mmCIF file of C-alpha atoms in Angstrom:
data_model
loop_
_atom_site.group_PDB
_atom_site.id
_atom_site.type_symbol
_atom_site.label_atom_id
_atom_site.label_comp_id
_atom_site.label_asym_id
_atom_site.label_seq_id
_atom_site.Cartn_x
_atom_site.Cartn_y
_atom_site.Cartn_z
ATOM 1 C CA UNK R 253 -24.324 -21.023 -31.840
ATOM 2 C CA UNK R 254 -22.245 -18.133 -30.466
ATOM 3 C CA UNK R 255 -21.068 -18.404 -26.875
ATOM 4 C CA UNK R 256 -19.060 -15.585 -25.299
ATOM 5 C CA UNK R 257 -15.707 -16.579 -23.915
ATOM 6 C CA UNK R 258 -15.729 -17.524 -20.265
ATOM 7 C CA UNK R 259 -13.383 -14.605 -19.510
ATOM 8 C CA UNK R 260 -15.771 -12.073 -21.107
ATOM 9 C CA UNK R 261 -18.721 -13.608 -19.303
ATOM 10 C CA UNK R 262 -16.887 -13.523 -15.988
ATOM 11 C CA UNK R 263 -15.940 -9.872 -16.485
ATOM 12 C CA UNK R 264 -19.564 -8.969 -17.188
ATOM 13 C CA UNK R 265 -20.812 -10.914 -14.196
ATOM 14 C CA UNK R 266 -18.227 -9.311 -11.912
ATOM 15 C CA UNK R 267 -18.479 -5.730 -13.131
ATOM 16 C CA UNK R 268 -21.081 -5.111 -15.801
ATOM 17 C CA UNK R 269 -24.230 -5.934 -13.877
ATOM 18 C CA UNK R 270 -22.949 -4.088 -10.794
ATOM 19 C CA UNK R 271 -22.338 -0.859 -12.692
ATOM 20 C CA UNK R 272 -25.788 -0.980 -14.299
ATOM 21 C CA UNK R 273 -27.316 -1.624 -10.886
ATOM 22 C CA UNK R 274 -25.373 1.251 -9.280
ATOM 23 C CA UNK R 275 -26.795 3.675 -11.826
ATOM 24 C CA UNK R 276 -30.350 2.850 -10.711
ATOM 25 C CA UNK R 277 -29.866 3.229 -6.938
ATOM 26 C CA UNK R 278 -30.247 6.803 -5.646
ATOM 27 C CA UNK R 279 -30.090 6.215 -1.873
ATOM 28 C CA UNK R 280 -27.458 4.143 -0.076
ATOM 29 C CA UNK R 281 -27.686 3.092 3.566
ATOM 30 C CA UNK R 282 -24.317 2.168 5.070
ATOM 31 C CA UNK R 283 -24.463 0.121 8.289
ATOM 32 C CA UNK R 284 -20.894 0.553 9.569
ATOM 33 C CA UNK R 285 -17.370 1.567 8.648
ATOM 34 C CA UNK R 286 -15.638 -1.748 8.083
ATOM 35 C CA UNK R 287 -13.689 -2.195 4.855
ATOM 36 C CA UNK R 288 -16.297 -4.445 3.235
ATOM 37 C CA UNK R 289 -19.096 -1.919 3.829
ATOM 38 C CA UNK R 290 -17.713 1.597 3.504
ATOM 39 C CA UNK R 291 -14.295 1.731 1.889
ATOM 40 C CA UNK R 292 -15.043 0.298 -1.561
ATOM 41 C CA UNK R 293 -17.228 3.328 -2.213
ATOM 42 C CA UNK R 294 -14.222 5.366 -3.380
ATOM 43 C CA UNK R 295 -13.607 2.974 -6.275
ATOM 44 C CA UNK R 296 -17.063 3.652 -7.714
ATOM 45 C CA UNK R 297 -16.875 7.359 -6.941
ATOM 46 C CA UNK R 298 -13.645 7.661 -8.979
ATOM 47 C CA UNK R 299 -15.588 6.339 -11.965
ATOM 48 C CA UNK R 300 -18.196 9.104 -11.519
ATOM 49 C CA UNK R 301 -20.954 6.635 -10.595
ATOM 50 C CA UNK R 302 -21.973 8.239 -7.289
ATOM 51 C CA UNK R 303 -22.107 11.992 -7.862
ATOM 52 C CA UNK R 304 -25.923 12.244 -7.752
ATOM 53 C CA UNK R 305 -26.407 9.619 -5.043
ATOM 54 C CA UNK R 306 -27.233 10.139 -1.356
ATOM 55 C CA UNK R 307 -25.500 8.095 1.316
ATOM 56 C CA UNK R 308 -27.242 7.752 4.676
ATOM 57 C CA UNK R 309 -24.973 6.838 7.590
ATOM 58 C CA UNK R 310 -23.942 7.847 11.083
ATOM 59 C CA UNK R 311 -21.338 10.650 11.395
ATOM 60 C CA UNK R 312 -18.497 8.203 12.214
ATOM 61 C CA UNK R 313 -19.250 6.180 9.068
ATOM 62 C CA UNK R 314 -19.445 9.354 6.960
ATOM 63 C CA UNK R 315 -16.026 10.434 8.292
ATOM 64 C CA UNK R 316 -14.567 7.032 7.330
ATOM 65 C CA UNK R 317 -16.042 7.279 3.818
ATOM 66 C CA UNK R 318 -14.767 10.854 3.402
ATOM 67 C CA UNK R 319 -11.290 9.743 4.490
ATOM 68 C CA UNK R 320 -11.386 6.948 1.935
ATOM 69 C CA UNK R 321 -12.537 9.360 -0.800
ATOM 70 C CA UNK R 322 -9.653 11.690 0.079
ATOM 71 C CA UNK R 323 -7.132 8.834 0.268
ATOM 72 C CA UNK R 324 -8.158 7.720 -3.241
ATOM 73 C CA UNK R 325 -7.981 11.338 -4.521
ATOM 74 C CA UNK R 326 -11.616 11.339 -5.619
ATOM 75 C CA UNK R 327 -12.607 14.743 -7.027
ATOM 76 C CA UNK R 328 -15.243 16.520 -4.914
ATOM 77 C CA UNK R 329 -17.623 16.703 -7.875
ATOM 78 C CA UNK R 330 -17.700 12.881 -7.886
ATOM 79 C CA UNK R 331 -18.508 12.540 -4.178
ATOM 80 C CA UNK R 332 -21.984 11.390 -3.164
ATOM 81 C CA UNK R 333 -24.150 13.565 -0.936
ATOM 82 C CA UNK R 334 -24.212 12.561 2.720
ATOM 83 C CA UNK R 335 -27.186 12.525 5.077
ATOM 84 C CA UNK R 336 -26.129 12.047 8.703
ATOM 85 C CA UNK R 337 -28.159 9.678 10.856
ATOM 86 C CA UNK R 338 -28.060 10.865 14.449
ATOM 87 C CA UNK R 339 -31.270 9.440 15.917
ATOM 88 C CA UNK R 340 -34.009 6.924 15.112
ATOM 89 C CA UNK R 341 -35.944 7.826 12.019
ATOM 90 C CA UNK R 342 -37.298 6.952 8.603
ATOM 91 C CA UNK R 343 -37.392 8.225 5.048
ATOM 92 C CA UNK R 344 -39.848 7.637 2.197
ATOM 93 C CA UNK R 345 -38.195 7.239 -1.193
ATOM 94 C CA UNK R 346 -40.200 8.156 -4.280
ATOM 95 C CA UNK R 347 -39.570 7.493 -7.959
ATOM 96 C CA UNK R 348 -41.658 9.122 -10.666
ATOM 97 C CA UNK R 349 -43.991 10.604 -8.021
ATOM 98 C CA UNK R 350 -44.809 7.219 -6.454
ATOM 99 C CA UNK R 351 -43.648 6.069 -3.027
ATOM 100 C CA UNK R 352 -41.393 3.048 -3.682
ATOM 101 C CA UNK R 353 -39.724 2.378 -0.357
ATOM 102 C CA UNK R 354 -39.661 3.366 3.277
ATOM 103 C CA UNK R 355 -36.401 2.897 5.173
ATOM 104 C CA UNK R 356 -36.284 2.948 8.982
ATOM 105 C CA UNK R 357 -33.204 2.947 11.229
ATOM 106 C CA UNK R 358 -31.928 2.983 14.787
ATOM 107 C CA UNK R 359 -28.303 4.138 15.131
ATOM 108 C CA UNK R 360 -25.815 1.724 16.699
ATOM 109 C CA UNK R 361 -28.477 -0.856 17.638
ATOM 110 C CA UNK R 362 -26.712 -3.978 16.283
ATOM 111 C CA UNK R 363 -24.031 -5.655 18.430
ATOM 112 C CA UNK R 364 -20.811 -5.859 16.413
ATOM 113 C CA UNK R 365 -17.121 -4.930 16.625
ATOM 114 C CA UNK R 366 -17.963 -1.603 14.938
ATOM 115 C CA UNK R 367 -20.865 0.621 15.868
ATOM 116 C CA UNK R 368 -23.534 -0.690 13.493
ATOM 117 C CA UNK R 369 -26.849 0.784 12.384
ATOM 118 C CA UNK R 370 -29.542 -1.658 11.226
ATOM 119 C CA UNK R 371 -31.960 -0.637 8.475
ATOM 120 C CA UNK R 372 -35.438 -1.959 7.706
ATOM 121 C CA UNK R 373 -36.490 -1.630 4.069
ATOM 122 C CA UNK R 374 -40.208 -1.666 3.286
ATOM 123 C CA UNK R 375 -41.007 -2.146 -0.395
ATOM 124 C CA UNK R 376 -44.009 -0.140 -1.544
ATOM 125 C CA UNK R 377 -46.051 0.887 -4.492
ATOM 126 C CA UNK R 378 -47.752 4.039 -3.278
ATOM 127 C CA UNK R 379 -49.525 3.153 -0.035
ATOM 128 C CA UNK R 380 -49.431 -0.589 -0.736
ATOM 129 C CA UNK R 381 -46.757 -2.499 1.189
ATOM 130 C CA UNK R 382 -45.139 -5.220 -0.924
ATOM 131 C CA UNK R 383 -42.798 -6.690 1.694
ATOM 132 C CA UNK R 384 -39.938 -5.805 3.997
ATOM 133 C CA UNK R 385 -36.357 -6.773 4.768
ATOM 134 C CA UNK R 386 -34.227 -6.168 7.865
ATOM 135 C CA UNK R 387 -30.543 -5.516 7.256
ATOM 136 C CA UNK R 388 -28.777 -5.646 10.629
ATOM 137 C CA UNK R 389 -25.369 -5.005 9.043
ATOM 138 C CA UNK R 390 -23.098 -7.612 10.572
ATOM 139 C CA UNK R 391 -23.898 -9.149 13.942
ATOM 140 C CA UNK R 392 -21.846 -10.629 16.687
ATOM 141 C CA UNK R 393 -23.791 -12.505 19.311
ATOM 142 C CA UNK R 394 -22.689 -13.451 22.822
ATOM 143 C CA UNK R 395 -20.912 -10.215 23.658
#
């Protein structure tokens, strides 16, 4: 029986599945500008994985991402598109003519050390709701 080496398996687990997953996601919702949320984007952009993607974020988060893209010398053609979030709202995301997800937001509504925008994701198939998930970003209680 053939078993891949542990090193090859680890490399696939760390990078391979993530790259395949990135190719399938068209809309990105970034909660805040901390390093672990916004600044790794430049690494994927340099590989040309984000050029047809749309990033939804508040203007301060977009500025932080743009600074990171510039700092990493990412070519403009490889940058994602940006959609600024300035007030409460929602977007319906369709794939192949069928509504697949609704995303709702409220800018800066989560208490944290950075201004954080929570997102609620509602999974759909057309008008049927399949479930939902609330992503508050990171939270800090008691402040």
